[in-house]
XYZ file of C-alpha atoms in Angstrom:
581
model
C 92.605 155.041 117.104
C 91.048 152.183 119.056
C 93.186 149.105 119.552
C 91.589 145.704 119.134
C 91.350 143.970 122.532
C 93.574 146.715 123.938
C 96.654 145.317 122.168
C 99.046 148.237 121.688
C 102.149 146.065 121.289
C 101.911 142.391 120.398
C 104.523 139.672 120.648
C 105.705 140.726 117.189
C 105.847 144.354 118.329
C 102.844 145.798 116.532
C 99.494 147.283 117.548
C 96.238 145.566 116.617
C 93.783 147.863 114.895
C 90.422 147.510 113.253
C 90.673 147.277 109.498
C 87.519 149.397 109.262
C 88.331 152.884 110.469
C 85.264 154.930 109.580
C 82.428 154.913 112.086
C 79.924 153.842 109.463
C 82.076 150.821 108.622
C 81.744 149.575 112.198
C 77.985 150.069 112.338
C 75.935 146.864 112.744
C 75.464 145.293 109.345
C 75.836 141.929 107.652
C 79.332 140.470 107.713
C 79.978 140.634 103.976
C 79.016 144.315 103.829
C 81.373 145.019 106.705
C 84.210 143.186 104.940
C 83.634 144.998 101.637
C 83.467 148.458 103.221
C 86.594 147.787 105.256
C 88.485 147.054 102.034
C 87.557 150.351 100.465
C 84.449 149.420 98.531
C 82.299 152.528 97.977
C 78.847 152.094 99.574
C 77.163 152.728 96.234
C 79.149 149.886 94.610
C 78.392 147.166 97.170
C 76.180 145.165 94.818
C 78.870 145.050 92.118
C 81.530 143.967 94.627
C 79.456 141.234 96.282
C 79.583 139.202 93.094
C 82.184 140.885 90.862
C 81.379 140.359 87.187
C 83.271 141.159 84.011
C 80.315 143.215 82.768
C 80.425 145.474 85.831
C 84.163 146.179 85.769
C 85.342 145.721 82.186
C 86.509 148.991 80.612
C 86.378 149.796 76.933
C 89.773 148.465 75.742
C 90.127 151.531 73.522
C 90.853 153.734 76.546
C 94.405 152.344 76.598
C 97.028 153.985 74.437
C 97.983 151.939 71.356
C 95.257 149.341 72.046
C 93.355 150.021 68.826
C 96.605 150.123 66.848
C 97.616 146.758 68.296
C 94.199 145.204 67.705
C 94.063 146.340 64.073
C 97.571 145.023 63.365
C 96.688 141.681 64.957
C 93.450 141.547 62.968
C 95.396 142.163 59.763
C 97.731 139.300 60.649
C 94.809 136.971 61.359
C 93.038 137.788 58.100
C 96.225 137.388 56.055
C 97.308 134.213 57.816
C 100.622 135.777 58.789
C 103.235 133.997 60.871
C 102.811 135.318 64.425
C 105.278 134.718 67.245
C 104.427 135.264 70.902
C 107.399 136.107 73.110
C 106.565 135.563 76.772
C 108.208 135.742 80.162
C 109.070 132.503 81.950
C 106.912 133.103 85.042
C 103.222 132.293 85.543
C 102.013 135.651 84.267
C 104.110 135.206 81.142
C 102.977 131.613 80.666
C 99.279 132.399 81.061
C 99.539 135.506 78.852
C 101.277 133.460 76.149
C 98.756 130.632 76.456
C 95.803 133.012 76.250
C 97.113 134.625 73.065
C 97.986 131.272 71.487
C 94.610 129.677 72.295
C 92.676 132.710 71.074
C 94.627 132.888 67.816
C 94.206 129.124 67.375
C 90.435 129.555 67.578
C 90.742 132.305 64.968
C 92.491 129.930 62.588
C 96.108 130.986 63.187
C 98.616 128.665 64.855
C 101.073 131.065 66.473
C 104.524 130.152 67.693
C 105.423 130.721 71.349
C 108.960 131.564 72.440
C 109.851 131.527 76.135
C 113.465 132.492 76.909
C 115.602 130.318 79.145
C 116.112 132.003 82.509
C 119.688 130.747 82.873
C 121.079 131.359 79.386
C 118.961 134.231 78.036
C 117.564 136.027 81.053
C 114.432 138.150 81.216
C 112.772 139.735 78.230
C 113.453 140.080 74.516
C 117.056 139.974 73.320
C 118.528 141.092 70.018
C 119.416 137.483 69.173
C 115.946 136.118 69.947
C 114.019 138.809 68.089
C 116.143 138.672 64.950
C 116.031 134.877 65.009
C 112.210 134.874 65.135
C 112.099 137.328 62.245
C 114.561 135.340 60.128
C 112.551 132.181 60.794
C 109.520 133.798 59.203
C 107.618 135.758 61.833
C 106.111 138.939 60.418
C 104.548 139.961 63.735
C 105.914 139.406 67.248
C 103.772 139.986 70.320
C 105.694 140.278 73.577
C 103.682 139.522 76.708
C 104.705 140.360 80.290
C 107.922 141.868 78.959
C 109.233 144.343 76.415
C 108.599 147.687 78.111
C 112.346 148.158 78.659
C 113.689 146.136 75.700
C 115.092 149.084 73.743
C 117.962 147.320 71.961
C 115.987 144.177 71.108
C 113.040 146.068 69.674
C 115.285 148.393 67.725
C 116.912 145.329 66.181
C 113.510 143.906 65.310
C 112.481 147.189 63.692
C 115.640 147.140 61.578
C 114.940 143.637 60.166
C 112.076 144.782 59.757
C 109.414 142.942 61.767
C 106.455 144.490 63.577
C 106.362 144.151 67.369
C 103.409 144.655 69.690
C 104.356 145.007 73.362
C 101.779 143.811 75.913
C 103.172 144.544 79.352
C 102.368 145.947 82.788
C 105.793 146.741 84.203
C 106.826 150.305 84.906
C 107.976 152.252 81.865
C 110.578 154.918 81.266
C 109.633 158.280 79.801
C 110.984 156.969 76.492
C 109.274 153.918 74.997
C 110.972 151.208 72.934
C 110.566 151.284 69.163
C 107.492 149.150 68.486
C 104.361 149.098 66.354
C 102.330 149.408 69.564
C 103.051 149.445 73.304
C 99.986 148.452 75.315
C 100.775 148.997 78.974
C 98.569 150.721 81.572
C 101.759 151.836 83.338
C 103.018 153.961 80.469
C 103.901 157.380 81.844
C 101.771 158.994 79.144
C 98.763 156.758 79.809
C 95.481 158.574 80.328
C 92.267 156.959 81.505
C 93.850 153.526 81.270
C 96.268 154.361 84.087
C 93.469 153.535 86.530
C 94.083 149.908 85.571
C 97.797 149.931 86.310
C 97.290 147.093 88.804
C 96.466 144.606 86.032
C 98.786 141.676 85.480
C 100.037 141.198 81.934
C 97.499 138.422 81.380
C 94.745 140.920 82.169
C 96.141 143.328 79.582
C 96.326 140.432 77.105
C 92.662 139.631 77.789
C 91.724 143.238 76.986
C 93.741 143.056 73.771
C 91.852 139.866 72.942
C 88.554 141.679 73.428
C 89.723 144.537 71.221
C 90.889 142.083 68.547
C 87.548 140.261 68.462
C 85.723 143.587 68.170
C 87.818 144.596 65.162
C 87.328 141.234 63.460
C 83.601 141.323 64.219
C 83.379 144.720 62.572
C 85.165 143.380 59.497
C 82.701 140.486 59.152
C 85.300 137.841 59.992
C 82.726 135.768 61.876
C 80.142 135.692 59.131
C 81.211 132.168 58.217
C 82.896 130.977 61.403
C 82.109 130.835 65.115
C 83.384 133.666 67.285
C 85.630 132.465 70.129
C 84.287 132.743 73.669
C 86.928 134.890 75.277
C 85.330 134.370 78.695
C 86.289 130.689 78.500
C 89.911 131.784 78.910
C 89.308 133.513 82.242
C 90.783 130.544 84.112
C 94.159 131.544 82.661
C 93.578 135.185 83.571
C 92.724 134.273 87.153
C 95.812 132.088 87.534
C 98.224 134.660 86.128
C 96.663 137.505 88.117
C 96.911 135.751 91.485
C 100.325 134.184 90.840
C 101.771 137.594 89.902
C 100.427 139.022 93.185
C 98.458 141.659 91.291
C 96.152 143.848 93.352
C 92.720 142.215 93.561
C 90.796 145.427 93.066
C 88.104 146.205 90.534
C 88.568 144.315 87.292
C 91.148 141.945 88.785
C 88.631 140.736 91.386
C 86.152 140.091 88.584
C 88.820 138.236 86.593
C 89.576 135.964 89.539
C 85.972 135.449 90.687
C 84.790 134.485 87.211
C 87.994 132.662 86.311
C 87.615 130.351 89.304
C 84.171 129.402 88.012
C 85.648 128.513 84.622
C 88.458 126.575 86.310
C 85.971 124.556 88.358
C 84.594 123.217 85.071
C 88.104 121.946 84.171
C 87.735 122.942 80.523
C 91.460 123.461 80.066
C 93.015 120.006 79.785
C 96.366 121.119 81.110
C 94.944 122.964 84.101
C 92.797 119.941 84.953
C 95.925 117.760 84.935
C 97.776 120.277 87.097
C 94.912 120.382 89.606
C 95.093 116.601 89.821
C 98.892 116.633 90.198
C 98.493 119.195 92.992
C 96.263 116.702 94.807
C 93.326 119.081 94.966
C 90.070 117.172 95.269
C 87.781 120.225 95.273
C 87.355 123.257 93.065
C 90.459 125.480 93.350
C 90.303 128.678 95.387
C 92.280 131.883 94.932
C 94.677 130.630 97.603
C 95.264 127.455 95.584
C 96.196 129.538 92.544
C 98.932 131.256 94.520
C 100.228 128.377 96.595
C 99.495 125.156 94.661
C 99.077 125.744 90.920
C 101.212 128.845 90.388
C 104.409 127.486 91.995
C 104.243 124.328 89.884
C 104.014 126.274 86.622
C 106.746 128.584 87.871
C 108.974 125.585 88.562
C 109.333 124.995 84.832
C 110.825 128.449 84.285
C 112.832 128.375 87.519
C 114.583 125.004 87.496
C 113.282 123.142 84.440
C 112.437 123.876 80.813
C 111.028 127.359 80.387
C 108.254 126.376 77.968
C 106.685 123.614 80.084
C 104.016 125.922 81.529
C 102.803 127.157 78.132
C 102.876 123.642 76.703
C 100.748 122.399 79.574
C 98.196 125.198 79.282
C 97.779 124.854 75.511
C 97.898 121.107 74.863
C 94.879 119.204 73.537
C 96.349 115.818 74.517
C 95.300 114.541 77.994
C 98.238 112.129 78.132
C 100.724 114.887 77.352
C 99.023 117.120 79.921
C 99.371 114.490 82.650
C 103.040 113.915 81.789
C 103.884 117.635 81.865
C 101.910 118.171 85.087
C 103.810 115.323 86.738
C 107.122 116.785 85.567
C 106.195 120.216 86.927
C 105.220 118.648 90.242
C 108.625 116.949 90.416
C 110.439 120.155 89.469
C 108.535 122.007 92.173
C 109.910 119.630 94.793
C 113.401 120.158 93.374
C 112.834 123.910 93.496
C 111.892 123.706 97.172
C 115.137 121.967 98.056
C 117.232 124.514 96.129
C 115.269 127.365 97.690
C 115.819 126.057 101.228
C 119.590 125.871 100.700
C 119.814 129.403 99.281
C 117.579 130.807 102.011
C 119.662 129.249 104.778
C 122.826 130.796 103.349
C 121.181 134.153 102.673
C 119.895 134.446 106.239
C 123.451 134.265 107.557
C 124.351 137.353 105.482
C 121.591 139.678 106.635
C 123.231 142.721 108.204
C 121.890 144.335 111.352
C 121.199 148.046 111.381
C 120.085 148.297 107.766
C 116.584 149.356 106.805
C 116.556 146.952 103.859
C 118.292 143.710 102.995
C 120.575 143.186 99.991
C 122.399 139.837 99.938
C 124.373 138.109 97.198
C 125.936 134.721 96.698
C 128.082 133.076 94.054
C 126.442 130.044 92.501
C 122.965 130.674 93.883
C 120.277 129.447 91.510
C 118.654 132.507 89.893
C 115.387 130.596 89.631
C 114.698 130.787 93.363
C 116.033 134.194 94.369
C 112.627 135.869 94.046
C 111.068 133.370 96.416
C 113.930 133.754 98.889
C 113.604 137.543 98.712
C 109.945 137.168 99.610
C 110.801 134.914 102.560
C 113.370 137.398 103.862
C 110.934 140.271 103.468
C 108.326 138.436 105.534
C 110.797 137.359 108.200
C 112.568 140.717 108.580
C 109.671 143.042 107.845
C 111.684 145.086 105.334
C 112.335 145.136 101.575
C 114.777 142.451 100.461
C 116.844 141.883 97.326
C 118.628 138.594 96.671
C 121.330 138.458 93.983
C 122.758 135.344 92.333
C 126.279 135.877 90.961
C 127.464 133.677 88.092
C 130.968 132.560 87.169
C 131.474 135.691 85.058
C 130.798 138.050 87.949
C 127.353 139.041 86.700
C 124.569 139.208 89.267
C 120.902 138.554 88.613
C 118.783 140.020 91.385
C 115.172 139.818 92.475
C 113.510 141.988 95.096
C 110.312 142.084 97.118
C 109.019 145.148 98.934
C 106.673 146.115 101.739
C 103.532 148.199 101.473
C 104.393 151.864 101.104
C 107.811 151.390 99.501
C 107.941 151.405 95.678
C 110.843 149.115 94.829
C 110.323 149.360 91.077
C 110.912 153.119 91.127
C 114.032 152.626 93.261
C 115.441 150.147 90.748
C 114.818 152.648 87.940
C 116.677 155.274 89.975
C 119.620 152.892 90.431
C 119.660 152.290 86.682
C 119.645 156.030 85.985
C 122.568 156.349 88.429
C 124.546 153.774 86.451
C 124.719 151.267 89.297
C 122.982 148.414 87.502
C 123.118 147.100 83.958
C 119.370 146.621 83.611
C 116.317 146.451 85.805
C 112.644 147.131 86.223
C 109.483 145.995 87.904
C 106.633 147.416 89.908
C 106.001 148.644 93.439
C 106.139 145.304 95.219
C 108.598 143.346 93.076
C 111.542 144.088 90.799
C 114.416 142.432 88.984
C 117.867 143.599 87.978
C 121.213 142.735 86.418
C 124.344 144.064 88.105
C 128.123 143.659 88.046
C 129.244 141.931 91.238
C 131.663 144.695 92.180
C 128.831 147.235 92.121
C 126.662 145.417 94.691
C 128.021 147.263 97.794
C 127.496 150.672 96.159
C 124.053 149.582 94.957
C 123.076 148.485 98.475
C 124.279 151.794 99.933
C 122.385 153.732 97.250
C 119.105 151.980 98.037
C 119.670 152.357 101.778
C 120.103 156.112 101.393
C 117.223 156.464 98.943
C 114.665 154.364 100.814
C 115.616 154.648 104.499
C 113.058 157.288 105.408
C 110.297 155.706 103.323
C 110.907 152.330 104.930
C 110.954 153.858 108.417
C 107.623 155.567 107.742
C 106.099 152.366 106.360
C 107.313 150.305 109.329
C 106.135 152.928 111.833
C 102.679 152.811 110.283
C 102.618 149.019 110.427
C 99.798 147.443 112.363
C 97.985 144.126 112.404
C 94.528 144.797 110.985
C 91.625 142.785 112.407
C 88.121 142.336 110.986
C 86.296 140.579 113.833
C 86.756 139.069 117.300
C 85.449 135.672 118.416
C 85.587 133.182 121.250
C 87.268 129.906 120.220
C 83.884 128.223 119.912
C 82.827 130.850 117.391
C 85.501 129.820 114.895
C 83.525 127.289 112.884
C 83.288 126.154 109.259
C 80.153 128.299 108.964
C 82.143 131.380 110.010
C 84.867 130.559 107.478
C 82.312 130.218 104.689
C 80.709 133.524 105.695
C 84.090 135.264 105.632
C 84.931 133.800 102.228
C 81.774 135.361 100.766
C 83.624 138.700 100.684
C 86.289 137.269 98.387
C 88.119 136.489 96.276
C 90.974 137.683 98.456
C 94.587 138.409 97.630
C 96.981 141.325 97.291
C 95.149 144.618 97.817
C 92.004 142.809 98.998
C 93.329 140.977 102.056
C 91.631 137.917 103.448
C 89.800 138.554 106.728
C 91.750 138.335 109.946
C 90.012 137.329 113.153
C 91.180 137.641 116.739
C 90.246 135.039 119.339
C 90.616 134.776 123.058
C 91.277 134.719 125.719
C 92.924 131.295 125.372
C 95.357 129.129 127.290
C 97.733 126.697 125.596
C 96.799 123.057 126.107
C 99.470 121.520 123.887
C 102.100 123.207 121.718
C 104.712 121.478 119.571
C 106.811 121.835 116.416
C 105.713 119.909 113.340
C 106.937 119.671 109.760
C 109.433 122.260 108.570
C 109.482 124.521 111.622
C 105.716 124.969 111.974
C 104.264 125.523 115.452
C 101.029 123.673 116.186
C 98.926 124.618 119.183
C 95.757 123.366 120.786
C 94.257 126.202 122.797
C 91.228 126.381 125.063
C 89.081 129.437 125.723
C 87.057 130.695 128.632
C 84.006 129.424 126.755
C 85.218 125.863 127.379
C 85.866 125.206 123.690
C 89.212 124.281 122.165
C 90.699 125.129 118.790
C 93.626 124.001 116.694
C 95.983 126.776 115.598
C 99.051 126.790 113.344
C 101.907 129.279 113.087
C 103.740 128.376 109.879
C 107.545 128.593 109.723
C 107.485 130.225 113.160
C 109.566 127.849 115.300
C 112.616 130.139 115.310
C 110.697 133.428 115.602
C 109.570 135.473 118.601
C 106.017 134.303 117.922
C 107.025 130.645 117.947
C 109.116 131.070 121.085
C 106.195 132.692 122.916
C 103.773 129.951 121.918
C 106.179 127.146 122.768
C 107.148 128.710 126.090
C 103.738 129.971 127.192
C 102.990 128.826 130.760
C 99.649 127.116 131.251
C 98.430 129.760 133.709
C 98.831 132.676 131.279
C 96.242 133.703 128.718
C 96.788 134.847 125.127
C 94.966 136.668 122.390
C 95.580 135.110 118.965
C 95.034 136.739 115.578
C 95.085 135.095 112.169
C 93.070 133.603 109.342
C 90.232 131.196 110.034
C 90.445 128.218 107.694
C 88.710 124.882 107.213
C 90.879 121.800 107.679
C 90.004 119.675 104.626
C 92.205 116.776 105.711
C 90.170 115.753 108.737
C 87.447 113.116 108.432
C 84.930 115.813 109.250
C 85.807 119.384 108.233
C 86.784 121.512 111.210
C 87.849 125.135 111.543
C 91.347 126.116 112.625
C 93.301 129.331 112.991
C 96.442 130.149 110.999
C 98.231 132.464 113.416
C 99.732 135.771 112.271
C 100.421 137.234 115.705
C 99.690 136.838 119.413
C 99.554 139.048 122.489
C 99.521 138.391 126.208
C 96.057 138.854 127.671
C 97.202 139.061 131.293
């Protein structure tokens, strides 16, 4: 395999390889075609992937098990004016799924109730207390979104009341399903054709249920005397939940995000418009903004504030209320950052050498930030990481993040089957769990034994993948715009990485919270600004800061446009570097 620029071992210890591996992928062609082929797009599907549309990628909802059953039960509830409760998770996927269902039902003439559990006092997913309470308060149908696939006791209690429950989820399932009227989940083990859509976020599954519901009602003549809702107008919520949940941007998910960004640009949702303003975005949001600006603010409500703030924001019709909630979420996000930094600093001191994966735990850590800290540790250490917050009763709530090639969700299920954890679940790249504090050492040893070889294989296969090589003068706003035409980018459809060089450092310093800023000059006589975020205490940061002026470097990273300058200019966000001489 050819190495890009001859880099067999970079400063971060990895080879640089071309993302496109097939000879035809490297043949001269337009840049967007090259980017699409390198990400696995079949040549015959190039036109569909250049501008991904819902029409091109939307499956018939009926291919999913229990979808028609769920849609017919929901249609019955709409026609009868039943009391419907939506039980959602407290993260962005849960909030957007809940908001989508509420807004759609509102347009159908039913004002549903939304229940979001408190992360601190109730934990994840349906509980016996919550489900029976909703039933006793009048709900005749409960729809769980982004949760419920493992809620055996809670759904059994609901069935005994009795109250019907429809589960809309995407998390991995056990061979046995909970007792429910319908379980709509592309990751059911008995799923057929629908399993091809197992990468959907819960909000994507909810959108498909919405389409199925409208089809049933249309067939029953429900819209003979009333306007049919435009489900496509809710794609802004689908895009936000999909990106924030780090769902794979393949196929239908890319269409959801591409079209949802268009809807979001129109700022039809009052709450989202207020959140965009609170995030200080002056342009139409991009997929990156969904993951790094809007998503974290909605998440902050469930992490360190009131769990229902996100849903309230996304469903309000009052601009003043929307601005107030958006401001509160912005404030909570700053509070979350401070809590996260403290937990991360403590967690980093506990990371043990010689282990293939990281499992750390601390008493009193805020459970609302452990997932973010796990992600930070994973990125810094290059291995799966699980962070566990232990409460005063000796109960640990854990959150994990994995690396490509290591299915953490399956490992958590195995630990549950082995009796090492109280509860747990998730998917390949992220998982959650509940565990007794005294079981944490045995749990860590179990995962180490189970995953060691898989992690070693994944790490050995690790390489920095590059799409194109440029001189510093070639990194321009026009190049960035050309690269973005192959988007939207995200998990499973990675943003293009460019390599530049050779360059010499002109000025390198540390700015902000440990970021390394560099001005580099190339042999073409042009200079370029480059940033290595949170890299000051890493091998990459040390190399950049200590690089002598006579040595040359290759740099690799993402070309971006600096919107803050008076005149937009391109810069490089550095992922890695290698000595060129």
